[in-house]
Amino acid sequence: MIADAHLDIAWNAISAGRGFLQPPAPGYLVSRSSLVAAEVGLVFATLYTAPARAGRAMRTRFVYENAHEANLMATAQVNYYHSCGLDFVGDRAGLAAYVQGWKKGKLAAVLLMEGADPIETPAQLGAWTERGVRIIGPAWGKTRYSGGTGAPGGLTELGHQLLKAMRRKYVILDLSHMADEAVADAFALWRGPIMASHSNSRALVPGDRQLTDEAVAEIARRGGIVGVSFYGKHLRPSGRPTLLDVVKHIVHHARAAGGPEHVGIGSDLDGGFDARHAHRRPGQVEGAAGQVALALQPPAGGRDHGRQLARLPGALPPLIAGEAGRRGCPCRKHRLTVLQLKSILATYTR
C-alpha cells in the first residue's frame, strides 16, 4: 500500500469544481480512480483555505477575510470528504484495522489542516479533532499562528498556545510552509510527533519554502517523516522537471535524515497547479528508480539502504498513530519497493 502525505482534494472540488469521484479533469491528475489504480491506499487529505491577503491565493476568489470565514470554508471541506465516502483514520486501532484489511481499491484518509487560521482560537482545537483532524500545519503564508512561506516570523503567542493544545490532543505537527524562525520556535517547544508533509530540499532548490538539511535531520532525529512534493518549482529552480528531479530530492533527504525510512511522498499534485507544472517522465522510468537504489547504497560497512528503498513512506503509519519514537513500520504492506516507486510515479505522470 502506498501513502501520499499531501493532497488538496476538497479544495480542488469546492474552489475549482474538480470532483474527486469523477475522472481527473483535463490537464489534471488526481481522482479517486487514478489513486486506487496506482495502489494508493492512504492519503493525507488537506483542509486548505486561501487568505485574501496572500498575493498568490491559489488563483481563486474562494478566499477568507477572517478566521470565522476560514472556519466555514474548512468545515465545508470536511463535509465534502464525508460526501465522497472517504473513511478517516483517527487512531492507532483504526489504523491497524485498516492496514489489516487493506486491499487494492480501498482508500482512506487522514485529515491534515494546512494553515491553522480555521481554528478560531486554540480552545477550539477539540472541535476539529472531533471532526477528524490529526495533523496541523500552522502556516501557509503568514497566519495568526506562525510566520510562513514568503512571510518571515516565528510562532505568535497564539501559535505557542496552539502547539500546547495540539500536544494535549496528540495532534501531529506539520512543519511544511513554516518560516525558519517558526521552525526554530517549534523545535524548541514541541515534544510530540512531527513531520513535513510536502517539503523538498533547500540545498537543491533555494528558497524558504524548502527545508534545510539541518531541519530534515532534526525531524528524523525525532522519528518524523519528510514528504517530497512533485510541484515543478519545488523540484528544480528552472526548466521542466523530470522524474529524476524527484529522485534527487528523495535521495538528498534520505542522506540528510540518515536513512530512507524518514522520507515519503507528499505529492501535492493538483494543489494549485496542473500537470504542466508536475514532473514529466524521462525516457526510462526504470533507470530513474534504479538510481534511487544506487544512490542510497552506503559506504562499505554502512547500512544497506539500497536493498530497502523499501521504507520511503513506510514510517508514515506509526507516525499517524503518534508513535514518534519508533522508526519504520514492521508491516510489510507499508514497504515501498523500487517496483512500487516506478508504478506510482509512472501512474502520476501522464
Coordinates of C-alpha atoms in Angstrom, one line a residue:
M1 CA 0.0 0.0 0.0
I2 CA 1.2 3.5 -0.9
A3 CA 0.6 6.6 1.2
D4 CA 0.6 10.1 -0.3
A5 CA 1.1 12.6 2.5
H6 CA -0.5 15.7 0.9
L7 CA -3.4 16.1 -1.5
D8 CA -5.8 19.1 -1.7
I9 CA -8.7 17.0 -2.7
A10 CA -11.6 19.0 -1.2
W11 CA -10.0 22.3 -2.1
N12 CA -9.9 21.3 -5.8
A13 CA -13.5 20.2 -5.7
I14 CA -15.0 23.2 -3.9
S15 CA -12.9 26.0 -5.3
A16 CA -12.5 24.7 -8.9
G17 CA -15.2 22.1 -9.5
R18 CA -12.8 19.2 -10.0
G19 CA -14.8 16.5 -8.3
F20 CA -12.9 13.7 -6.6
L21 CA -15.3 10.9 -7.7
Q22 CA -15.1 11.9 -11.4
P23 CA -12.2 11.0 -13.7
P24 CA -9.3 13.6 -13.5
A25 CA -10.3 16.9 -15.2
P26 CA -8.4 17.6 -18.5
G27 CA -4.9 18.6 -17.6
Y28 CA -5.0 17.3 -14.1
L29 CA -4.0 14.0 -12.4
V30 CA -5.8 13.3 -9.2
S31 CA -9.1 11.5 -8.7
R32 CA -10.2 8.5 -6.6
S33 CA -9.9 6.3 -9.7
S34 CA -6.4 7.4 -10.5
L35 CA -5.2 6.9 -6.9
V36 CA -6.6 3.4 -6.4
A37 CA -5.2 2.4 -9.8
A38 CA -1.8 3.4 -8.6
E39 CA -2.3 1.3 -5.4
V40 CA -2.5 4.4 -3.2
G41 CA -4.4 3.2 -0.1
L42 CA -3.9 6.2 2.3
V43 CA -3.9 9.9 1.6
F44 CA -3.4 12.8 3.9
A45 CA -6.4 14.9 2.7
T46 CA -6.0 18.5 3.4
L47 CA -8.2 21.3 4.8
Y48 CA -6.7 24.2 2.9
T49 CA -8.1 27.7 3.0
A50 CA -6.6 30.6 1.0
P51 CA -6.2 34.0 2.8
A52 CA -7.4 37.1 0.8
R53 CA -4.3 39.0 1.8
A54 CA -2.0 36.5 0.1
G55 CA -0.8 37.7 -3.3
R56 CA -0.7 34.1 -4.6
A57 CA -4.0 32.9 -3.2
M58 CA -4.1 29.8 -5.4
R59 CA -5.5 31.7 -8.3
T60 CA -9.1 31.8 -7.0
R61 CA -11.7 34.1 -5.5
F62 CA -12.5 31.5 -2.9
V63 CA -10.6 33.2 0.0
Y64 CA -11.2 34.2 3.6
E65 CA -11.0 37.7 5.2
N66 CA -11.1 36.5 8.8
A67 CA -10.8 33.4 11.0
H68 CA -14.6 32.7 11.0
E69 CA -14.7 32.6 7.2
A70 CA -11.7 30.3 7.2
N71 CA -13.6 28.1 9.7
L72 CA -16.6 27.9 7.4
M73 CA -14.5 27.0 4.4
A74 CA -12.6 24.2 6.2
T75 CA -15.9 22.9 7.6
A76 CA -17.3 22.7 4.0
Q77 CA -14.2 20.6 3.1
V78 CA -14.7 18.2 5.9
N79 CA -18.3 17.7 4.7
Y80 CA -17.1 17.2 1.2
Y81 CA -14.8 14.3 2.3
H82 CA -17.7 12.7 4.0
S83 CA -19.8 13.0 0.8
C84 CA -17.1 11.2 -1.1
G85 CA -17.3 8.2 1.3
L86 CA -13.7 8.6 2.5
D87 CA -13.1 6.8 5.7
F88 CA -11.0 8.8 8.2
V89 CA -8.2 7.0 10.1
G90 CA -8.2 8.6 13.5
D91 CA -6.3 6.4 16.0
R92 CA -4.0 3.5 16.3
A93 CA -6.6 0.9 16.5
G94 CA -8.4 2.2 13.4
L95 CA -5.1 2.3 11.5
A96 CA -4.2 -1.3 12.5
A97 CA -7.7 -2.5 11.4
Y98 CA -7.4 -0.6 8.1
V99 CA -4.0 -1.9 7.4
Q100 CA -5.0 -5.5 8.2
G101 CA -8.0 -5.4 5.9
W102 CA -6.5 -3.2 3.1
K103 CA -6.6 -4.5 -0.5
K104 CA -6.3 -2.7 -3.8
G105 CA -9.2 -0.5 -4.5
K106 CA -9.6 0.7 -0.9
L107 CA -8.8 4.3 0.0
A108 CA -8.8 6.0 3.4
A109 CA -7.7 9.4 4.6
V110 CA -6.0 11.2 7.5
L111 CA -7.2 14.8 7.8
L112 CA -4.4 17.4 7.6
M113 CA -5.1 21.1 8.2
E114 CA -2.8 23.3 6.0
G115 CA -2.7 26.7 7.6
A116 CA -4.3 26.9 11.1
D117 CA -6.5 30.0 10.6
P118 CA -9.7 27.9 10.5
I119 CA -9.1 27.3 14.2
E120 CA -10.6 30.5 15.5
T121 CA -8.9 30.1 18.9
P122 CA -6.7 27.3 20.4
A123 CA -9.6 26.5 22.7
Q124 CA -11.5 25.4 19.6
L125 CA -9.0 22.7 18.7
G126 CA -11.1 19.9 20.3
A127 CA -13.9 20.6 17.9
W128 CA -11.5 20.0 15.0
T129 CA -10.0 16.8 16.4
E130 CA -13.6 15.5 16.9
R131 CA -14.2 16.1 13.2
G132 CA -11.1 14.0 12.4
V133 CA -8.2 16.4 12.1
R134 CA -5.0 14.6 13.2
I135 CA -2.2 16.7 11.6
I136 CA -1.9 20.5 11.6
G137 CA 0.5 22.8 9.8
P138 CA 0.2 26.2 11.5
A139 CA 1.3 28.1 8.4
W140 CA 0.9 28.5 4.6
G141 CA 1.7 32.1 4.2
K142 CA 1.6 34.2 7.3
T143 CA -1.3 33.1 9.7
R144 CA -2.4 34.3 13.1
Y145 CA -0.3 31.4 14.5
S146 CA 3.0 31.5 12.6
G147 CA 5.3 33.1 10.0
G148 CA 5.1 31.2 6.7
T149 CA 6.3 31.0 3.1
G150 CA 7.3 34.4 2.0
A151 CA 6.4 35.9 5.4
P152 CA 9.3 35.6 7.9
G153 CA 8.5 35.3 11.6
G154 CA 8.3 33.0 14.5
L155 CA 5.4 31.4 16.3
T156 CA 3.0 34.1 17.6
E157 CA 1.6 33.9 21.2
L158 CA -1.5 32.2 19.7
G159 CA 0.9 29.8 18.0
H160 CA 2.5 28.8 21.2
Q161 CA -0.9 28.2 22.7
L162 CA -1.9 26.2 19.7
L163 CA 1.1 23.9 19.9
K164 CA 0.5 23.3 23.6
A165 CA -3.1 22.4 22.8
M166 CA -2.0 20.1 19.9
R167 CA 0.3 18.2 22.3
R168 CA -2.6 17.6 24.7
K169 CA -4.7 16.3 21.9
Y170 CA -1.9 14.2 20.4
V171 CA -2.0 16.0 17.1
I172 CA 0.9 15.7 14.7
L173 CA 2.8 19.0 13.8
D174 CA 3.5 19.6 10.1
L175 CA 6.4 22.0 9.5
S176 CA 5.7 22.5 5.8
H177 CA 5.3 26.2 4.9
M178 CA 6.5 27.4 8.3
A179 CA 9.1 30.2 8.2
D180 CA 12.6 29.4 9.5
E181 CA 12.0 31.3 12.7
A182 CA 8.8 29.4 13.4
V183 CA 10.5 26.1 12.7
A184 CA 13.2 27.0 15.3
D185 CA 10.5 28.0 17.8
A186 CA 8.7 24.7 17.1
F187 CA 11.8 22.6 17.7
A188 CA 12.4 24.4 21.0
L189 CA 8.8 24.0 22.2
W190 CA 7.4 20.8 20.6
R191 CA 7.7 17.4 22.1
G192 CA 5.1 15.5 20.1
P193 CA 5.1 13.7 16.7
I194 CA 6.4 15.8 13.8
M195 CA 6.6 15.7 10.1
A196 CA 6.9 17.9 7.0
S197 CA 4.2 16.7 4.7
H198 CA 5.4 18.2 1.4
S199 CA 8.8 19.9 1.6
N200 CA 11.7 19.5 -0.7
S201 CA 15.4 20.2 -0.3
R202 CA 16.7 23.8 0.0
A203 CA 20.1 22.5 -1.0
L204 CA 18.7 21.6 -4.4
V205 CA 16.1 24.4 -4.8
P206 CA 16.9 27.6 -2.8
G207 CA 14.1 29.4 -1.0
D208 CA 12.2 29.5 2.3
R209 CA 9.6 27.0 1.0
Q210 CA 12.1 24.2 1.2
L211 CA 13.7 22.5 4.2
T212 CA 17.4 22.9 5.2
D213 CA 19.3 19.7 5.7
E214 CA 19.6 20.6 9.4
A215 CA 15.8 20.7 9.7
V216 CA 15.4 17.3 7.9
A217 CA 18.0 15.8 10.3
E218 CA 16.2 17.1 13.3
I219 CA 12.8 15.8 12.1
A220 CA 14.4 12.4 11.6
R221 CA 16.1 12.5 15.0
R222 CA 12.6 12.9 16.5
G223 CA 11.3 10.0 14.5
G224 CA 9.5 12.1 11.9
I225 CA 8.9 12.0 8.2
V226 CA 9.5 14.4 5.3
G227 CA 7.3 14.1 2.2
V228 CA 8.7 15.1 -1.3
S229 CA 6.5 17.4 -3.3
F230 CA 6.0 16.9 -7.1
Y231 CA 5.4 20.5 -7.9
G232 CA 7.9 21.6 -10.6
K233 CA 9.1 24.8 -8.8
H234 CA 9.8 22.7 -5.7
L235 CA 11.9 20.2 -7.8
R236 CA 14.2 22.4 -9.7
P237 CA 15.0 26.2 -9.9
S238 CA 14.2 26.4 -13.6
G239 CA 13.2 24.3 -16.6
R240 CA 10.7 21.5 -16.8
P241 CA 11.2 18.9 -14.1
T242 CA 11.6 15.2 -14.7
L243 CA 11.2 12.0 -12.6
L244 CA 14.9 12.2 -12.0
D245 CA 14.4 15.5 -10.0
V246 CA 12.0 13.7 -7.7
V247 CA 14.7 11.0 -7.2
K248 CA 17.3 13.6 -6.4
H249 CA 15.2 15.2 -3.6
I250 CA 14.3 11.7 -2.2
V251 CA 18.0 10.8 -2.1
H252 CA 19.1 14.1 -0.7
H253 CA 16.5 14.0 2.1
A254 CA 17.4 10.3 2.8
R255 CA 21.1 11.2 3.2
A256 CA 20.3 14.3 5.4
A257 CA 17.9 12.2 7.5
G258 CA 20.3 9.3 7.9
G259 CA 18.1 6.8 6.1
P260 CA 15.2 6.4 3.7
E261 CA 12.8 5.4 6.4
H262 CA 12.4 9.1 7.1
V263 CA 11.4 10.1 3.6
G264 CA 8.0 9.7 1.9
I265 CA 5.8 11.1 -0.8
G266 CA 3.7 14.3 -0.3
S267 CA 3.0 14.9 -3.9
D268 CA 0.7 17.9 -3.6
L269 CA -0.4 17.1 -7.1
D270 CA -3.2 19.3 -8.5
G271 CA -2.7 21.6 -5.4
G272 CA -2.9 24.9 -7.2
F273 CA -1.1 23.6 -10.3
D274 CA -1.9 21.3 -13.2
A275 CA 0.0 18.6 -14.9
R276 CA 2.1 21.1 -16.8
H277 CA 3.8 22.0 -13.5
A278 CA 4.4 18.5 -12.3
H279 CA 7.4 16.4 -13.4
R280 CA 7.5 14.7 -16.7
R281 CA 8.7 11.1 -17.3
P282 CA 12.2 10.7 -18.6
G283 CA 12.8 8.0 -21.3
Q284 CA 13.4 5.2 -18.8
V285 CA 11.4 5.2 -15.6
E286 CA 13.3 2.1 -14.6
G287 CA 16.6 4.0 -14.9
A288 CA 15.4 6.8 -12.5
A289 CA 14.1 4.4 -9.9
G290 CA 17.3 2.4 -10.2
Q291 CA 19.3 5.5 -9.4
V292 CA 17.4 5.8 -6.1
A293 CA 18.6 2.4 -5.1
L294 CA 22.1 3.1 -6.3
A295 CA 22.4 6.5 -4.6
L296 CA 21.2 5.1 -1.3
Q297 CA 23.9 2.5 -1.2
P298 CA 26.1 3.4 1.8
P299 CA 29.8 3.3 2.1
A300 CA 31.4 -0.1 2.8
G301 CA 30.3 -1.2 6.3
G302 CA 27.3 1.2 6.4
R303 CA 23.6 0.3 6.5
D304 CA 22.3 -1.3 3.3
H305 CA 19.5 1.1 2.5
G306 CA 19.8 0.2 -1.2
R307 CA 18.0 -3.1 -0.5
Q308 CA 15.2 -1.5 1.4
L309 CA 14.4 1.6 -0.6
A310 CA 11.7 -0.2 1.0
R311 CA 10.6 2.3 3.5
L312 CA 10.2 5.6 1.8
P313 CA 6.6 6.1 3.1
G314 CA 6.9 3.2 5.4
A315 CA 7.1 5.1 8.7
L316 CA 4.0 7.2 8.0
P317 CA 1.6 4.8 9.6
P318 CA 3.3 4.7 13.0
L319 CA 3.6 8.4 12.9
I320 CA -0.1 8.8 12.4
A321 CA -0.6 6.6 15.4
G322 CA 1.5 9.1 17.4
E323 CA 4.4 6.8 17.9
A324 CA 7.0 9.5 17.3
G325 CA 9.8 7.5 18.8
R326 CA 9.5 4.4 16.5
R327 CA 11.4 4.1 13.3
G328 CA 9.9 2.4 10.3
C329 CA 7.0 0.1 10.2
P330 CA 7.1 -3.6 10.9
C331 CA 4.2 -4.2 8.5
R332 CA 5.4 -5.5 5.1
K333 CA 2.3 -3.9 3.5
H334 CA 3.7 -0.5 4.0
R335 CA 7.1 -1.1 2.4
L336 CA 7.6 0.8 -0.8
T337 CA 9.8 -1.3 -3.2
V338 CA 11.6 0.0 -6.2
L339 CA 8.9 -1.6 -8.4
Q340 CA 6.2 0.2 -6.4
L341 CA 8.1 3.5 -6.8
K342 CA 8.2 3.1 -10.5
S343 CA 4.5 2.2 -10.6
I344 CA 3.3 5.2 -8.5
L345 CA 5.5 7.8 -10.3
A346 CA 4.7 6.4 -13.7
T347 CA 0.9 6.5 -12.9
Y348 CA 1.2 10.0 -11.6
T349 CA 2.9 11.2 -14.8
R350 CA 0.9 11.4 -18.0

